[in-house]
mmCIF file of C-alpha atoms in Angstrom:
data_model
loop_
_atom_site.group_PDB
_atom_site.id
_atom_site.type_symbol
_atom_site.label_atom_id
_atom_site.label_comp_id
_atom_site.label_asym_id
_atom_site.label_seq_id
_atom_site.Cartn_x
_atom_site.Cartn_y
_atom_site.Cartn_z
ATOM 1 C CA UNK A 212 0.000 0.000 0.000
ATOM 2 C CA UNK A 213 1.275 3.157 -1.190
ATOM 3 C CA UNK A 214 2.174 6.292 1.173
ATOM 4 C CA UNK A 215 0.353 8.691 0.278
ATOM 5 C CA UNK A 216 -2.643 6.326 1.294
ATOM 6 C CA UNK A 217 -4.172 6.604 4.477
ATOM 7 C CA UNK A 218 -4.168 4.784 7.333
ATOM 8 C CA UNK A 219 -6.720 1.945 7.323
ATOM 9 C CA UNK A 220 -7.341 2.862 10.873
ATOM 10 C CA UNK A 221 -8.123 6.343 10.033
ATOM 11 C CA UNK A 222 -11.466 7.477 11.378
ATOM 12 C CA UNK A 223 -12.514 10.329 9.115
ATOM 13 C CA UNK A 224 -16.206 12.212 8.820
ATOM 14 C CA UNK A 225 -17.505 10.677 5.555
ATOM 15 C CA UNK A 226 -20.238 12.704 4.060
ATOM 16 C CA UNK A 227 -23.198 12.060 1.828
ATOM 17 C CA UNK A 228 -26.306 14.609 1.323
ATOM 18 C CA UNK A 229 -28.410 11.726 3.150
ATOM 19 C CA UNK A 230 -25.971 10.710 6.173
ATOM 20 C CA UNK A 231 -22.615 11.815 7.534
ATOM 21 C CA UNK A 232 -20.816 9.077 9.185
ATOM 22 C CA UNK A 233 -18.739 10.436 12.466
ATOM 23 C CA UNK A 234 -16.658 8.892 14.934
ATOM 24 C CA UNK A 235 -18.169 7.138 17.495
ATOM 25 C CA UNK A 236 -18.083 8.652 20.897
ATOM 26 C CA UNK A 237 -19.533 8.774 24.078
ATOM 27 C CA UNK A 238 -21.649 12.509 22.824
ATOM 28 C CA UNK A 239 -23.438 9.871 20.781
ATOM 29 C CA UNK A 240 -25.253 8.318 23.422
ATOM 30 C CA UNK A 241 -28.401 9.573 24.338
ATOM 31 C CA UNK A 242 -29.351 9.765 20.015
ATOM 32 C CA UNK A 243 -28.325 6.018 20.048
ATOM 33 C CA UNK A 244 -30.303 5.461 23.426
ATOM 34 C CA UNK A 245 -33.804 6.801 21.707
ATOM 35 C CA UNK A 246 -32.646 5.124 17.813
ATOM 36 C CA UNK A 247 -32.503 1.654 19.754
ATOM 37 C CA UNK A 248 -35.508 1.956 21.858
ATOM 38 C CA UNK A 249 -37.608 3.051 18.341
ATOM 39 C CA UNK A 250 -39.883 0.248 17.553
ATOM 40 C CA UNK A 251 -38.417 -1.912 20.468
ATOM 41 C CA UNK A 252 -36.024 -2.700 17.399
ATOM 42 C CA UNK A 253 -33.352 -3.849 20.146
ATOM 43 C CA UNK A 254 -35.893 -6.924 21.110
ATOM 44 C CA UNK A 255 -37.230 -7.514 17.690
ATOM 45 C CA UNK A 256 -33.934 -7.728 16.115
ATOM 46 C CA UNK A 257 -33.249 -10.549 17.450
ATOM 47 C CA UNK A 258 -30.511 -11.917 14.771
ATOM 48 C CA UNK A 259 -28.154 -9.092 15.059
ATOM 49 C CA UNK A 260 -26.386 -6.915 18.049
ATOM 50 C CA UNK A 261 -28.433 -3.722 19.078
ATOM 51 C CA UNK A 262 -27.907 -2.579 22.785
ATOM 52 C CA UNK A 263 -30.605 -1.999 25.217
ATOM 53 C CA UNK A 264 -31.579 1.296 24.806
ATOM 54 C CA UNK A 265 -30.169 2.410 28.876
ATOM 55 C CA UNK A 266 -28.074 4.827 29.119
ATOM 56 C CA UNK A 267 -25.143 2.800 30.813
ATOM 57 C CA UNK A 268 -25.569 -0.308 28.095
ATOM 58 C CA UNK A 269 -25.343 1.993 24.797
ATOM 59 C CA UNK A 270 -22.259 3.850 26.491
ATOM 60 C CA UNK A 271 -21.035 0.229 27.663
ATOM 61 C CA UNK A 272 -20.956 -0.586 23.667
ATOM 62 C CA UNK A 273 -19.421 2.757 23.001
ATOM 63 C CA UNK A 274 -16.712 1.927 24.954
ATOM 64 C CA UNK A 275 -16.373 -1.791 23.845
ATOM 65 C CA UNK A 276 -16.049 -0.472 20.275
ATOM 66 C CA UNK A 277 -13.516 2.414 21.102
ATOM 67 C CA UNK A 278 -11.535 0.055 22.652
ATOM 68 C CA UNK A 279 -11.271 -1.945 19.807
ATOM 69 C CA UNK A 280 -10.329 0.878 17.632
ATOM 70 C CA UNK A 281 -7.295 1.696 20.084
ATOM 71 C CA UNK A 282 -6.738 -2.243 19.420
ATOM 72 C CA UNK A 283 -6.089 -1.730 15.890
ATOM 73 C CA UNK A 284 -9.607 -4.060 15.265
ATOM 74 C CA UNK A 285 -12.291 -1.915 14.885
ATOM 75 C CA UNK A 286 -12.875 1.503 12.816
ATOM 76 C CA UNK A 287 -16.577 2.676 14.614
ATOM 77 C CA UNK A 288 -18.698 5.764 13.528
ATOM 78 C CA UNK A 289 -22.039 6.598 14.507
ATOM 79 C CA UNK A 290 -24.905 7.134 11.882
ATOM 80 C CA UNK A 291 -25.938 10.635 11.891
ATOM 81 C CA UNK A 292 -28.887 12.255 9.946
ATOM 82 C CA UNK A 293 -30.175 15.160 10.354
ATOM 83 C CA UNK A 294 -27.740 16.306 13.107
ATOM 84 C CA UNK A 295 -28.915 13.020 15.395
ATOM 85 C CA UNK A 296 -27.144 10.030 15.897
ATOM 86 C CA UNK A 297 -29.583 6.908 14.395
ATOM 87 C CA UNK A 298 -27.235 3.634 14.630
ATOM 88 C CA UNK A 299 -23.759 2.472 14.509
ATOM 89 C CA UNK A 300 -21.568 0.682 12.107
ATOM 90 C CA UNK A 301 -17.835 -0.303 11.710
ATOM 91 C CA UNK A 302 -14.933 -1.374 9.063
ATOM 92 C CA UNK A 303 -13.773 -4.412 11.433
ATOM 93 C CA UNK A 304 -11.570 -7.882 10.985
ATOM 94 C CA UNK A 305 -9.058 -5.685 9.814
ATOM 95 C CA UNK A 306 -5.917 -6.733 7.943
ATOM 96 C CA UNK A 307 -4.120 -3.750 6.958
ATOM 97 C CA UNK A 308 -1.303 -6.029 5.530
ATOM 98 C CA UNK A 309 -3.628 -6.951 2.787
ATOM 99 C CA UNK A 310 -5.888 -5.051 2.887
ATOM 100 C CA UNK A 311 -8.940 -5.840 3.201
ATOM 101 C CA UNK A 312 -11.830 -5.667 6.022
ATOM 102 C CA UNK A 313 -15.351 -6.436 6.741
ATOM 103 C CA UNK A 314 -18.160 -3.670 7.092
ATOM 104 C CA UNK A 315 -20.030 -4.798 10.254
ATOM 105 C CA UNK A 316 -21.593 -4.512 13.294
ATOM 106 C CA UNK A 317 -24.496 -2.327 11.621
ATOM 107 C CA UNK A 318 -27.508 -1.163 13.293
ATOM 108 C CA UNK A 319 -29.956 1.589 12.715
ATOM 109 C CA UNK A 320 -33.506 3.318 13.499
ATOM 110 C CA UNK A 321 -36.094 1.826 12.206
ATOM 111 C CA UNK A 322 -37.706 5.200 10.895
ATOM 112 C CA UNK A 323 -34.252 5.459 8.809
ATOM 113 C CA UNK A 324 -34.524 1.855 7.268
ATOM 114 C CA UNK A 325 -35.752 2.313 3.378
ATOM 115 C CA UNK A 326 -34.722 5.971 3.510
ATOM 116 C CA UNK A 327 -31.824 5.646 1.333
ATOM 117 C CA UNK A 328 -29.653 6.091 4.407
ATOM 118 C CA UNK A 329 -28.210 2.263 3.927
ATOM 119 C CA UNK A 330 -27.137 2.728 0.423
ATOM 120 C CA UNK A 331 -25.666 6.179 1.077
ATOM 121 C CA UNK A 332 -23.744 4.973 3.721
ATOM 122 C CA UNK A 333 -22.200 1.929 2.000
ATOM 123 C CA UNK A 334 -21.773 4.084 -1.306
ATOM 124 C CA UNK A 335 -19.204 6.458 1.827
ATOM 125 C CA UNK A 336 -17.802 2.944 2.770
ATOM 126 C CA UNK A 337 -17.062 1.290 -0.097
ATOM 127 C CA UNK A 338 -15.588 4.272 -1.877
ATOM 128 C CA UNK A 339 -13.245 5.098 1.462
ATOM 129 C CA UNK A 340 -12.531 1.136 1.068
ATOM 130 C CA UNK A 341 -11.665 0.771 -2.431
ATOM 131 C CA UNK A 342 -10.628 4.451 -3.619
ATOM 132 C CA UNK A 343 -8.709 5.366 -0.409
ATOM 133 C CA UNK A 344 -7.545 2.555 1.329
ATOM 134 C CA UNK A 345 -7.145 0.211 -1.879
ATOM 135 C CA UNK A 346 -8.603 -2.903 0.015
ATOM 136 C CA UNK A 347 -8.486 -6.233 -2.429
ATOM 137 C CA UNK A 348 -12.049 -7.049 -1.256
ATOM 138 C CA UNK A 349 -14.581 -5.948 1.534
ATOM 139 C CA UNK A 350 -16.630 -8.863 3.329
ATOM 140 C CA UNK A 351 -20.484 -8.336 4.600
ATOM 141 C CA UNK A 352 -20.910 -11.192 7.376
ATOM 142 C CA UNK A 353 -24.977 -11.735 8.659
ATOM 143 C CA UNK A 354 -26.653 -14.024 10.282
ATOM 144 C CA UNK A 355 -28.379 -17.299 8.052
ATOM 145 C CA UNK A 356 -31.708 -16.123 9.337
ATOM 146 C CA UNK A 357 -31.764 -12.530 9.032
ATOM 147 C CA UNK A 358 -33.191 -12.096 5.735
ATOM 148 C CA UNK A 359 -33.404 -8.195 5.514
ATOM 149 C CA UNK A 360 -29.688 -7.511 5.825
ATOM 150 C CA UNK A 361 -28.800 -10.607 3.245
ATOM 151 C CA UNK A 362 -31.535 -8.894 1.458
ATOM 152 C CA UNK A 363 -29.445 -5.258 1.515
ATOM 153 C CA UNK A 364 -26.282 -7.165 0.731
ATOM 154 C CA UNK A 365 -27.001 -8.903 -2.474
ATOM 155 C CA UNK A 366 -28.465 -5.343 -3.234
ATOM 156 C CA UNK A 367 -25.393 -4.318 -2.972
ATOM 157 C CA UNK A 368 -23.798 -6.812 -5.566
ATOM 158 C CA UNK A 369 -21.926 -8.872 -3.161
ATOM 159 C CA UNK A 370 -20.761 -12.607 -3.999
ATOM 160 C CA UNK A 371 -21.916 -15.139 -1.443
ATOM 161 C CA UNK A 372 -18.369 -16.874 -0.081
ATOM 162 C CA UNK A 373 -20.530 -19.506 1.749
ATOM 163 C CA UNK A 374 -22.205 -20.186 4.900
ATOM 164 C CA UNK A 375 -19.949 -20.791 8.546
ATOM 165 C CA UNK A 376 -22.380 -23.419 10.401
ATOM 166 C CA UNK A 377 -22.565 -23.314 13.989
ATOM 167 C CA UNK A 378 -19.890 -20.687 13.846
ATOM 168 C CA UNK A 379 -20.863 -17.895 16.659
ATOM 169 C CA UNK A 380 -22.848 -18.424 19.888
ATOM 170 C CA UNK A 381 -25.431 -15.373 19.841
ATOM 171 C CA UNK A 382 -27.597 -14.247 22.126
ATOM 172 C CA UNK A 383 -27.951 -18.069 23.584
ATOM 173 C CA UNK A 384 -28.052 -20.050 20.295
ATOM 174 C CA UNK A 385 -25.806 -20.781 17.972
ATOM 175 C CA UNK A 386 -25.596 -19.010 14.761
ATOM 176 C CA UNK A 387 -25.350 -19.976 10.822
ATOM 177 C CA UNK A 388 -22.699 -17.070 9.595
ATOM 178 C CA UNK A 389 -23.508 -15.732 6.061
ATOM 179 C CA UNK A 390 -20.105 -14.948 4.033
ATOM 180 C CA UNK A 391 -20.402 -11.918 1.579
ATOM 181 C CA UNK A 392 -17.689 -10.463 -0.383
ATOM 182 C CA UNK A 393 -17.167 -7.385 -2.958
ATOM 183 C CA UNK A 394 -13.794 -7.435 -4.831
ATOM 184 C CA UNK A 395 -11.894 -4.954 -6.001
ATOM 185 C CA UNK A 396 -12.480 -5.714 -9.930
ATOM 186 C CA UNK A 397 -16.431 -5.508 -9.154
ATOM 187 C CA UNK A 398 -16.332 -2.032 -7.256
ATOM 188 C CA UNK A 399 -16.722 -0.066 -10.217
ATOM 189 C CA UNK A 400 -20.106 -1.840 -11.354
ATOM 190 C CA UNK A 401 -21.726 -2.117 -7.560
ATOM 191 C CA UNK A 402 -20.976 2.144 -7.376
ATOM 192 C CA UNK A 403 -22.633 2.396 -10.297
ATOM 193 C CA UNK A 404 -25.744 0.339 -9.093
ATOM 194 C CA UNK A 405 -25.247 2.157 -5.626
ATOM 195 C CA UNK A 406 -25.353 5.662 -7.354
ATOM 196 C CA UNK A 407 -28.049 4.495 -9.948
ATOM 197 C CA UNK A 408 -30.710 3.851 -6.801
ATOM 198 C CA UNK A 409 -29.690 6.563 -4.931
ATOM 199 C CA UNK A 410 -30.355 8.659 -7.713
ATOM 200 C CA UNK A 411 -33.792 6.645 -8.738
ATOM 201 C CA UNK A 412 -34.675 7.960 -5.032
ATOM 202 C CA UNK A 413 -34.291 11.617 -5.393
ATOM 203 C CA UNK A 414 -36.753 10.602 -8.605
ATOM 204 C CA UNK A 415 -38.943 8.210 -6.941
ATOM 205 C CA UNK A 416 -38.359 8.470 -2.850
ATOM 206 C CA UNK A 417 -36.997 4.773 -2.156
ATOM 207 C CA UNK A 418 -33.429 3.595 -2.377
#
């Protein structure tokens, strides 16, 4: 990787007209207190990691996830529209040797699910991945049964690597891990599709 790049664990404010992607911090809290109690969405998503919307668990996670980034593990921003903090997700299983990572650990508001918000903020991702950091390939890992975010990934035009059985223990069962992957020859045709619904949105409202 070339020196002029920067660092993979760089945690810059990416910035779309629909979402602006921030580093995580504990001044997120409260906004990610109300965007996980919306909808009891931290109960009813029950295939993925969304903390209890208490003050002391969301800055518990906050912590967990800075920690990680002082690790060298975890790159965390919080999901902010609108000037309010609506989820969290991460660039994480890191190998800057490569490079190449996994986007992860993604969770937002209901009321910002089919806003466009998702594809905006993969569009920031993937182009900081690709353009910036000049990863080989980005992963998308999900859970066998969670059918809306394997949905949103083969949206995105991501290759299914195959299925890891009984390969996490979550939330007192064991889990079926989906394996996604975009490479770096198929980035230019998945922005295109990214920027193509994005702008069918502005047109239509849905992305």
């Amino acid at each position: 990787m070339s020196t002029d790049r920067p660092g993979i664990l760089d945690q810059p404010v990416l910035t779309h007209p629909l979402v602006t992607l921030e580093p995580l911090a504990r001044a997120h809290a409260a906004d990610l207190v109300a965007a996980a109690a919306e909808g009891d969405l931290w109960q009813r998503a029950w295939y993925t990691s969304v903390p209890e919307p208490d003050p002391a668990v969301v800055e518990a996670e906050i912590d967990r996830r800075m920690g990680l980034l002082a690790s060298g593990s975890m790159v965390p921003w919080a999901i902010v529209v609108g000037g309010r903090a609506v989820g969290m997700t991460t660039y994480m299983h890191i190998d800057a040797a490569t490079p190449r990572l996994e986007i992860g650990s993604t969770w937002m508001a209901v009321s910002q699910q089919g806003t466009g918000v998702n594809a905006a903020m993969k569009l920031l991702m993937l182009e900081r991945a690709f353009d910036e950091l000049g990863c080989v390939a980005v992963e998308f890992r999900t859970h066998l049964h969670n059918r809306q975010s394997r949905d949103a990934i083969e949206r995105l035009g991501a290759k299914q690597d195959g299925v890891l059985r009984s390969h996490l223990l979550h939330k007192g069962t064991l889990r079926d891990t989906v394996v996604y992957s975009i490479l770096a020859l198929e980035w230019p045709a998945v922005r295109l599709g990214l920027e193509a619904r994005l702008a069918a949105r502005r047109g239509a409202g849905t992305a």
